[in-house]
Amino acid sequence: MKQNKIGIIMNGVTGRMGTNQHLVRSIVAIRNQGGVELPDGSRLMPDPVLVGRNEDKLAHLAGVHGITRWTTDLKSALDDPQNSIYFDAQTTQRRVADVTKAIKAGKHVYCEKPISETVGEALELARLANKQGVKHGVVQDKLFLPGIMKLKRLIASGFFGRILSVRGEFGYWVFEGDLQPGQRPSWNYRAEDGGGITVDMLCHWRYVLDHVFGPVKRVSCHAVTHIPQRWDEQGKPYAATADDAAYACLEIEGGIVAQFNSSWDVRVNRDELFEMQVDGTEGSAVAGLRNCKTQHRINTPKPVWNPDVPNPIDFRSCWQEVPDNASFDNAFKVQWEMFLRFVAADTPYIHDLVEGARGVQLAELALKSSKEGRWFDVPELKA
Ligand SMILES: NC(=O)c1ccc[n+]([C@@H]2O[C@H](COP(=O)([O-])OP(=O)(O)OC[C@H]3O[C@@H](n4cnc5c(N)ncnc54)[C@H](O)[C@@H]3O)[C@@H](O)[C@H]2O)c1
């Protein structure tokens, strides 16, 4: 069987997302399965070059995963014609500069969200990529999660009737770092380093809402810093200057009302770290990362308000699981495979840098709304 190699520069690959989701669960997994199948039946094998600041870390990571190429010199990787794709999972603030270099070097680019800190820079990136004629993509992993795919199947079947509202609840307790280490990088909690939950999560909610329910039309948000001091990776206290919780209300085309709470200061009393309840005239569903349960109009119990007696209904037992009916691959890997096919065989791909810019736009408007205490329209964005 014919097999071609494709050189991929992976920058920021020593980080949490870079290592776990993009290298191990995606590129290494694709290599181990013998590459990606293209429409003509041939296979495309990723040939990564790991890029970062620390040679020892890169050498170790490469060695563990059977990768032969790594460098601390991004320019040499960009100058190498063997590499066709540049991927970026660095901290957000570094993205625009390095993605710009890659586009100017003629590489196709794929990167983590948020693609920039401002919508202006995001659109500039998209325009530059179009002008240079390179292909571009942004990570929109939540769309490929089993729970969300089951929800999309329910919508396609007409299960909900008319959808009325969507309630998203995301979050978990992120330890402050004094009694025990925090489980997220400390830059997430410093505004001056590109941190903040609004910038981080509203990018996700934008594409989830746009692609599952319809275009987001308006936003109102209250972003706060509940915990003003945290301890960093070295155990040193620092001022947490970025917002660590965002309470957003959104209006979707057609009048659907969405509320999304995103918080790193909430203790989980849910089945999953993210759950989204959808209520429609004919039925409701609660979708998580993996599972999705439903309650049809016909199976809806009839509660009567009476706090004087113990609650007679076991509400949780009135829901039915949507079956898997398939085995689901890792969401990041699914999207990597789509992007690789797009680059090599020009198959359809919609998750481009303009989509990335839409995410940044919503985050920017949400922060503006929080500052000014009012709703903002979300204007249509084009490259
Ligand atoms: N898609 C998702 O669900 C998801 C989830 C979490 C984070 N992210 C995004 O992924 C990106 C990385 O997040 P993370 O949690 O992996 O962060 P991280 O801190 O674990 O990793 C950041 C990477 O950037 C590199 N880096 C940082 N400063 C640098 C510098 N000065 N010079 C060169 N390299 C530098 C680090 O070495 C590391 O490789 C962020 O933009 C974040 O918003 C996406």
Short mmCIF file of C-alpha atoms and ligand atoms in Angstrom, two decimals:
data_model
loop_
_atom_site.label_atom_id
_atom_site.label_comp_id
_atom_site.label_asym_id
_atom_site.label_seq_id
_atom_site.Cartn_x
_atom_site.Cartn_y
_atom_site.Cartn_z
CA MET A 1 0.00 0.00 0.00
CA LYS A 2 1.27 3.47 -0.91
CA GLN A 3 2.38 5.53 2.08
CA ASN A 4 3.51 9.15 2.17
CA LYS A 5 5.13 11.04 5.03
CA ILE A 6 4.05 14.48 6.17
CA GLY A 7 6.40 16.58 8.30
CA ILE A 8 4.66 18.31 11.24
CA ILE A 9 6.34 20.92 13.42
CA MET A 10 4.88 20.56 16.93
CA ASN A 11 5.56 23.63 19.06
CA GLY A 12 4.60 23.73 22.75
CA VAL A 13 4.58 19.96 22.78
CA THR A 14 6.09 19.69 26.27
CA GLY A 15 2.97 21.36 27.77
CA ARG A 16 -0.11 19.70 29.22
CA MET A 17 -2.20 19.78 26.02
CA GLY A 18 0.76 19.43 23.68
CA THR A 19 2.00 16.22 25.29
CA ASN A 20 -1.19 14.46 26.35
CA GLN A 21 -3.79 15.28 23.74
CA HIS A 22 -1.81 16.27 20.65
CA LEU A 23 1.34 14.16 20.81
CA VAL A 24 0.39 11.00 22.72
CA ARG A 25 -3.36 10.67 22.07
CA SER A 26 -3.24 12.03 18.50
CA ILE A 27 0.01 11.99 16.50
CA VAL A 28 1.64 8.99 18.24
CA ALA A 29 -1.68 7.10 18.12
CA ILE A 30 -2.04 7.88 14.39
CA ARG A 31 1.53 6.66 13.79
CA ASN A 32 0.83 3.47 15.75
CA GLN A 33 -2.26 2.73 13.67
CA GLY A 34 -0.22 3.07 10.46
CA GLY A 35 -1.16 6.65 9.54
CA VAL A 36 -4.35 8.18 8.19
CA GLU A 37 -6.18 6.68 5.24
CA LEU A 38 -6.73 9.11 2.35
CA PRO A 39 -9.66 8.94 -0.10
CA ASP A 40 -7.45 7.27 -2.79
CA GLY A 41 -6.68 4.40 -0.38
CA SER A 42 -3.08 5.49 0.30
CA ARG A 43 -1.90 6.27 3.83
CA LEU A 44 -0.39 9.43 5.25
CA MET A 45 2.14 9.02 8.05
CA PRO A 46 2.84 11.98 10.38
CA ASP A 47 6.54 12.66 10.85
CA PRO A 48 6.70 15.10 13.77
CA VAL A 49 9.55 17.35 14.80
CA LEU A 50 9.18 18.41 18.44
CA VAL A 51 9.97 22.07 19.14
CA GLY A 52 10.47 23.73 22.52
CA ARG A 53 12.92 25.54 24.77
CA ASN A 54 14.35 22.65 26.76
CA GLU A 55 16.49 20.19 24.82
CA ASP A 56 16.51 17.55 27.60
CA LYS A 57 12.71 17.55 27.88
CA LEU A 58 12.33 17.31 24.09
CA ALA A 59 14.88 14.50 23.79
CA HIS A 60 13.17 12.57 26.59
CA LEU A 61 9.68 13.02 25.11
CA ALA A 62 10.91 12.04 21.64
CA GLY A 63 12.74 8.98 23.02
CA VAL A 64 9.72 7.72 24.96
CA HIS A 65 7.53 7.90 21.83
CA GLY A 66 9.98 6.70 19.18
CA ILE A 67 10.33 10.12 17.52
CA THR A 68 13.68 10.95 15.94
CA ARG A 69 13.38 14.68 15.27
CA TRP A 70 13.42 17.51 17.83
CA THR A 71 14.92 20.99 18.00
CA THR A 72 15.03 24.15 20.10
CA ASP A 73 15.38 26.20 16.90
CA LEU A 74 11.96 26.93 15.43
CA LYS A 75 13.49 28.73 12.44
CA SER A 76 15.41 25.67 11.30
CA ALA A 77 12.21 23.61 11.47
CA LEU A 78 10.33 26.25 9.47
CA ASP A 79 13.15 26.45 6.91
CA ASP A 80 13.04 22.68 6.36
CA PRO A 81 10.89 21.97 3.25
CA GLN A 82 10.24 18.46 4.62
CA ASN A 83 7.82 20.05 7.12
CA SER A 84 4.45 21.02 5.62
CA ILE A 85 2.42 21.71 8.79
CA TYR A 86 3.08 23.94 11.79
CA PHE A 87 1.14 23.09 14.96
CA ASP A 88 1.04 25.38 18.01
CA ALA A 89 0.01 24.44 21.59
CA GLN A 90 2.13 27.04 23.35
CA THR A 91 0.69 29.38 25.94
CA THR A 92 -1.88 31.64 24.24
CA GLN A 93 0.23 34.81 24.24
CA ARG A 94 2.94 33.21 22.08
CA ARG A 95 0.59 31.93 19.39
CA VAL A 96 0.18 34.92 17.05
CA ALA A 97 3.92 35.56 16.60
CA ASP A 98 4.86 31.95 15.82
CA VAL A 99 1.80 31.11 13.71
CA THR A 100 2.54 34.26 11.69
CA LYS A 101 6.13 33.08 11.11
CA ALA A 102 4.85 29.68 10.01
CA ILE A 103 2.33 31.16 7.57
CA LYS A 104 5.03 33.40 6.09
CA ALA A 105 7.23 30.31 5.70
CA GLY A 106 4.43 28.76 3.61
CA LYS A 107 3.38 26.13 6.16
CA HIS A 108 -0.19 24.99 6.68
CA VAL A 109 -1.11 25.89 10.25
CA TYR A 110 -3.15 24.15 12.93
CA CYS A 111 -3.36 25.47 16.46
CA GLU A 112 -4.93 25.37 19.88
CA LYS A 113 -7.57 27.85 20.95
CA PRO A 114 -7.66 30.74 21.76
CA ILE A 115 -5.77 31.62 18.58
CA SER A 116 -4.95 35.09 19.94
CA GLU A 117 -5.85 37.48 22.72
CA THR A 118 -7.82 39.90 20.53
CA VAL A 119 -10.28 39.42 17.69
CA GLY A 120 -8.33 41.90 15.55
CA GLU A 121 -5.18 39.77 15.70
CA ALA A 122 -7.22 36.61 15.11
CA LEU A 123 -8.76 37.97 11.91
CA GLU A 124 -5.38 39.23 10.74
CA LEU A 125 -3.99 35.71 11.10
CA ALA A 126 -6.89 34.25 9.09
CA ARG A 127 -6.46 36.87 6.37
CA LEU A 128 -2.72 36.33 6.18
CA ALA A 129 -3.19 32.57 5.87
CA ASN A 130 -5.72 33.06 3.05
CA LYS A 131 -3.43 35.52 1.28
CA GLN A 132 -0.48 33.12 1.49
CA GLY A 133 -2.68 30.27 0.25
CA VAL A 134 -1.93 27.96 3.18
CA LYS A 135 -4.55 25.77 4.82
CA HIS A 136 -5.51 26.57 8.38
CA GLY A 137 -7.33 25.06 11.32
CA VAL A 138 -8.12 25.53 14.99
CA VAL A 139 -8.83 22.91 17.65
CA GLN A 140 -12.60 22.57 18.29
CA ASP A 141 -12.36 19.28 20.16
CA LYS A 142 -15.65 19.43 22.10
CA LEU A 143 -17.59 18.87 18.86
CA PHE A 144 -16.02 15.42 18.59
CA LEU A 145 -16.78 14.26 22.13
CA PRO A 146 -19.12 11.25 22.36
CA GLY A 147 -21.63 13.12 24.57
CA ILE A 148 -21.90 16.04 22.16
CA MET A 149 -22.11 13.75 19.13
CA LYS A 150 -25.01 11.89 20.76
CA LEU A 151 -26.70 15.24 21.41
CA LYS A 152 -26.27 16.22 17.75
CA ARG A 153 -27.86 12.90 16.79
CA LEU A 154 -30.86 13.71 19.02
CA ILE A 155 -31.25 17.13 17.42
CA ALA A 156 -31.01 15.64 13.92
CA SER A 157 -33.79 13.17 14.81
CA GLY A 158 -36.13 15.99 15.86
CA PHE A 159 -36.26 14.57 19.40
CA PHE A 160 -36.53 17.94 21.16
CA GLY A 161 -39.38 19.51 19.20
CA ARG A 162 -38.70 23.24 19.56
CA ILE A 163 -35.55 23.82 21.62
CA LEU A 164 -36.17 26.38 24.36
CA SER A 165 -33.04 26.60 26.47
CA VAL A 166 -29.52 25.26 27.03
CA ARG A 167 -27.77 25.18 30.42
CA GLY A 168 -24.05 24.49 30.39
CA GLU A 169 -22.24 23.81 33.64
CA PHE A 170 -18.48 23.52 33.39
CA GLY A 171 -15.92 23.41 36.12
CA TYR A 172 -14.22 21.81 39.07
CA TRP A 173 -12.17 22.87 42.05
CA VAL A 174 -8.65 23.88 41.01
CA PHE A 175 -6.48 23.72 44.08
CA GLU A 176 -4.91 27.01 45.12
CA GLY A 177 -1.46 25.46 45.40
CA ASP A 178 -0.74 26.00 49.12
CA LEU A 179 -1.98 22.81 50.80
CA GLN A 180 -1.60 20.78 47.62
CA PRO A 181 -0.32 21.68 44.14
CA GLY A 182 -2.80 23.20 41.67
CA GLN A 183 -3.75 20.91 38.76
CA ARG A 184 -3.58 23.61 36.06
CA PRO A 185 -0.61 25.80 34.98
CA SER A 186 -0.34 28.98 37.08
CA TRP A 187 -0.32 31.27 33.99
CA ASN A 188 -4.06 30.45 33.68
CA TYR A 189 -4.65 32.67 36.75
CA ARG A 190 -2.54 35.68 35.66
CA ALA A 191 -4.16 38.15 33.23
CA GLU A 192 -0.72 39.52 32.32
CA ASP A 193 0.29 36.04 31.08
CA GLY A 194 -2.84 35.50 28.96
CA GLY A 195 -4.84 33.64 31.62
CA GLY A 196 -8.54 33.85 32.53
CA ILE A 197 -11.45 31.43 32.29
CA THR A 198 -13.53 33.68 30.00
CA VAL A 199 -10.84 33.71 27.29
CA ASP A 200 -10.25 30.01 27.85
CA MET A 201 -13.82 28.67 27.87
CA LEU A 202 -15.98 31.11 25.88
CA CYS A 203 -13.99 30.06 22.77
CA HIS A 204 -15.31 26.55 23.31
CA TRP A 205 -18.89 27.60 24.01
CA ARG A 206 -18.93 29.67 20.81
CA TYR A 207 -18.30 26.77 18.47
CA VAL A 208 -20.42 24.34 20.51
CA LEU A 209 -23.42 26.70 20.35
CA ASP A 210 -22.86 27.79 16.73
CA HIS A 211 -22.50 24.24 15.42
CA VAL A 212 -24.98 22.38 17.61
CA PHE A 213 -27.83 24.91 18.02
CA GLY A 214 -27.29 27.92 15.75
CA PRO A 215 -25.40 31.22 15.54
CA VAL A 216 -24.83 33.08 18.82
CA LYS A 217 -26.46 36.50 18.52
CA ARG A 218 -26.02 38.23 21.89
CA VAL A 219 -24.01 37.81 25.07
CA SER A 220 -24.05 39.06 28.62
CA CYS A 221 -21.46 37.89 31.12
CA HIS A 222 -20.28 38.43 34.66
CA ALA A 223 -16.62 37.45 35.05
CA VAL A 224 -15.03 37.41 38.49
CA THR A 225 -11.86 36.50 40.33
CA HIS A 226 -13.18 34.58 43.31
CA ILE A 227 -9.75 33.54 44.61
CA PRO A 228 -7.30 36.44 44.54
CA GLN A 229 -4.17 34.56 45.65
CA ARG A 230 -2.73 31.26 44.46
CA TRP A 231 0.62 29.43 44.68
CA ASP A 232 2.67 28.65 41.55
CA GLU A 233 4.61 25.57 40.38
CA GLN A 234 7.52 26.56 42.67
CA GLY A 235 5.22 26.95 45.68
CA LYS A 236 5.52 30.76 45.58
CA PRO A 237 2.40 32.86 46.29
CA TYR A 238 1.22 35.16 43.49
CA ALA A 239 -1.69 37.51 42.85
CA ALA A 240 -4.37 35.79 40.75
CA THR A 241 -5.19 38.70 38.46
CA ALA A 242 -7.31 36.79 35.91
CA ASP A 243 -10.99 35.89 36.15
CA ASP A 244 -11.53 32.35 37.46
CA ALA A 245 -15.32 32.15 36.98
CA ALA A 246 -17.58 33.43 34.21
CA TYR A 247 -21.38 33.41 34.35
CA ALA A 248 -22.69 33.98 30.83
CA CYS A 249 -26.13 34.31 29.28
CA LEU A 250 -26.42 34.03 25.50
CA GLU A 251 -29.12 34.30 22.89
CA ILE A 252 -29.04 32.01 19.89
CA GLU A 253 -30.69 32.62 16.53
CA GLY A 254 -34.32 31.53 16.74
CA GLY A 255 -34.64 32.63 20.36
CA ILE A 256 -32.94 29.74 22.20
CA VAL A 257 -31.62 31.00 25.54
CA ALA A 258 -28.28 29.58 26.71
CA GLN A 259 -26.66 29.97 30.11
CA PHE A 260 -23.10 28.82 30.64
CA ASN A 261 -21.36 28.78 34.00
CA SER A 262 -17.61 28.22 33.76
CA SER A 263 -15.71 28.02 37.02
CA TRP A 264 -12.44 26.78 38.49
CA ASP A 265 -13.92 27.41 41.96
CA VAL A 266 -16.76 24.94 42.08
CA ARG A 267 -16.94 21.48 43.67
CA VAL A 268 -18.42 18.92 41.34
CA ASN A 269 -21.92 17.64 42.10
CA ARG A 270 -22.59 16.34 38.57
CA ASP A 271 -21.81 13.16 36.67
CA GLU A 272 -19.17 14.84 34.47
CA LEU A 273 -16.90 17.92 34.53
CA PHE A 274 -19.03 19.46 31.79
CA GLU A 275 -22.76 18.93 31.39
CA MET A 276 -25.23 20.68 29.16
CA GLN A 277 -29.00 20.37 29.68
CA VAL A 278 -31.19 21.02 26.67
CA ASP A 279 -34.94 21.49 27.16
CA GLY A 280 -37.35 21.30 24.25
CA THR A 281 -41.11 21.11 23.87
CA GLU A 282 -41.00 17.35 23.11
CA GLY A 283 -38.11 16.24 25.28
CA SER A 284 -34.97 17.12 27.21
CA ALA A 285 -31.41 15.80 27.35
CA VAL A 286 -28.32 16.16 29.50
CA ALA A 287 -25.12 15.72 27.52
CA GLY A 288 -21.73 15.32 29.17
CA LEU A 289 -18.30 14.60 27.74
CA ARG A 290 -19.10 10.93 27.13
CA ASN A 291 -22.72 10.28 28.09
CA CYS A 292 -26.05 11.71 27.12
CA LYS A 293 -29.37 10.96 28.81
CA THR A 294 -32.86 11.86 27.68
CA GLN A 295 -36.35 12.36 29.04
CA HIS A 296 -39.20 12.43 26.56
CA ARG A 297 -42.42 14.37 27.14
CA ILE A 298 -44.17 11.02 27.59
CA ASN A 299 -41.73 9.99 30.36
CA THR A 300 -41.74 13.29 32.20
CA PRO A 301 -42.84 12.98 35.86
CA LYS A 302 -45.28 15.50 37.31
CA PRO A 303 -43.70 17.18 40.32
CA VAL A 304 -45.89 19.16 42.71
CA TRP A 305 -44.25 21.80 44.91
CA ASN A 306 -44.60 20.74 48.55
CA PRO A 307 -41.62 21.14 50.87
CA ASP A 308 -43.67 19.77 53.79
CA VAL A 309 -43.34 16.17 52.61
CA PRO A 310 -40.24 14.19 51.50
CA ASN A 311 -39.78 14.38 47.76
CA PRO A 312 -41.74 11.42 46.33
CA ILE A 313 -40.00 11.26 42.92
CA ASP A 314 -36.53 9.92 42.19
CA PHE A 315 -35.86 12.47 39.44
CA ARG A 316 -32.52 10.98 38.37
CA SER A 317 -34.16 7.62 37.63
CA CYS A 318 -36.54 9.24 35.12
CA TRP A 319 -33.81 9.61 32.46
CA GLN A 320 -32.66 7.14 29.82
CA GLU A 321 -29.10 6.75 28.50
CA VAL A 322 -28.49 7.22 24.77
CA PRO A 323 -26.52 4.09 23.75
CA ASP A 324 -23.01 4.42 22.26
CA ASN A 325 -23.82 2.21 19.22
CA ALA A 326 -20.21 2.83 18.10
CA SER A 327 -16.74 3.10 19.56
CA PHE A 328 -15.58 6.68 19.87
CA ASP A 329 -12.01 7.75 19.20
CA ASN A 330 -10.21 10.55 21.09
CA ALA A 331 -11.77 13.89 20.07
CA PHE A 332 -8.40 15.59 19.39
CA LYS A 333 -7.27 12.64 17.25
CA VAL A 334 -10.50 12.71 15.22
CA GLN A 335 -9.87 16.36 14.41
CA TRP A 336 -6.16 15.80 13.62
CA GLU A 337 -7.16 13.10 11.13
CA MET A 338 -9.67 15.48 9.52
CA PHE A 339 -7.05 18.22 9.25
CA LEU A 340 -4.43 15.87 7.77
CA ARG A 341 -6.91 14.68 5.11
CA PHE A 342 -7.80 18.30 4.37
CA VAL A 343 -4.13 19.19 3.85
CA ALA A 344 -3.21 16.11 1.82
CA ALA A 345 -6.41 15.41 -0.11
CA ASP A 346 -8.41 18.65 0.11
CA THR A 347 -11.35 16.99 1.85
CA PRO A 348 -13.90 19.41 3.40
CA TYR A 349 -12.85 21.14 6.62
CA ILE A 350 -14.71 23.97 8.34
CA HIS A 351 -12.74 24.50 11.57
CA ASP A 352 -10.51 27.27 10.22
CA LEU A 353 -8.89 30.37 11.73
CA VAL A 354 -12.05 32.43 11.12
CA GLU A 355 -13.83 29.95 13.38
CA GLY A 356 -10.96 30.50 15.83
CA ALA A 357 -11.54 34.25 15.56
CA ARG A 358 -15.27 33.77 16.34
CA GLY A 359 -14.27 32.12 19.62
CA VAL A 360 -11.97 35.01 20.54
CA GLN A 361 -14.72 37.46 19.53
CA LEU A 362 -17.21 35.94 21.97
CA ALA A 363 -14.65 35.93 24.80
CA GLU A 364 -13.75 39.56 24.08
CA LEU A 365 -17.42 40.65 24.05
CA ALA A 366 -18.13 38.66 27.23
CA LEU A 367 -15.33 40.47 29.06
CA LYS A 368 -16.56 43.82 27.73
CA SER A 369 -20.07 42.93 28.90
CA SER A 370 -18.76 42.09 32.35
CA LYS A 371 -16.87 45.37 32.56
CA GLU A 372 -19.75 47.54 31.33
CA GLY A 373 -22.61 45.55 32.85
CA ARG A 374 -24.65 45.21 29.65
CA TRP A 375 -25.54 42.92 26.76
CA PHE A 376 -23.58 42.98 23.49
CA ASP A 377 -24.65 41.90 20.00
CA VAL A 378 -22.29 39.44 18.35
CA PRO A 379 -21.70 40.72 14.79
CA GLU A 380 -20.97 38.29 11.98
CA LEU A 381 -17.25 37.79 11.30
CA LYS A 382 -15.67 37.22 7.89
CA ALA A 383 -12.00 36.94 6.89
N1 LIG B 1 -8.62 22.46 23.59
C1 LIG B 1 -8.68 22.40 24.91
O1 LIG B 1 -9.57 21.81 25.48
C2 LIG B 1 -7.61 23.09 25.73
C3 LIG B 1 -7.49 22.78 27.08
C4 LIG B 1 -6.50 23.40 27.83
C5 LIG B 1 -5.67 24.34 27.23
N2 LIG B 1 -5.82 24.64 25.92
C6 LIG B 1 -4.95 25.65 25.26
O2 LIG B 1 -3.70 25.05 24.97
C7 LIG B 1 -2.64 25.99 25.16
C8 LIG B 1 -1.59 25.38 26.11
O3 LIG B 1 -2.20 25.15 27.37
P1 LIG B 1 -1.56 24.11 28.42
O4 LIG B 1 -2.57 23.93 29.48
O5 LIG B 1 -1.02 22.92 27.70
O6 LIG B 1 -0.35 24.98 28.99
P2 LIG B 1 1.09 24.52 29.50
O7 LIG B 1 1.59 25.63 30.35
O8 LIG B 1 1.05 23.15 30.09
O9 LIG B 1 1.97 24.41 28.17
C9 LIG B 1 2.42 25.55 27.48
C10 LIG B 1 3.51 25.21 26.49
O10 LIG B 1 4.04 26.46 26.00
C11 LIG B 1 5.46 26.51 26.20
N3 LIG B 1 5.91 27.86 26.56
C12 LIG B 1 5.43 28.63 27.57
N4 LIG B 1 6.13 29.78 27.64
C13 LIG B 1 7.06 29.72 26.65
C14 LIG B 1 8.10 30.59 26.23
N5 LIG B 1 8.33 31.75 26.83
N6 LIG B 1 8.84 30.20 25.17
C15 LIG B 1 8.62 29.04 24.54
N7 LIG B 1 7.65 28.16 24.92
C16 LIG B 1 6.91 28.50 25.96
C17 LIG B 1 5.71 25.55 27.37
O11 LIG B 1 7.04 25.09 27.36
C18 LIG B 1 4.69 24.44 27.08
O12 LIG B 1 5.22 23.55 26.12
C19 LIG B 1 -3.30 27.26 25.69
O13 LIG B 1 -3.44 28.20 24.66
C20 LIG B 1 -4.65 26.83 26.18
O14 LIG B 1 -5.63 27.83 26.06
C21 LIG B 1 -6.77 24.03 25.16
#
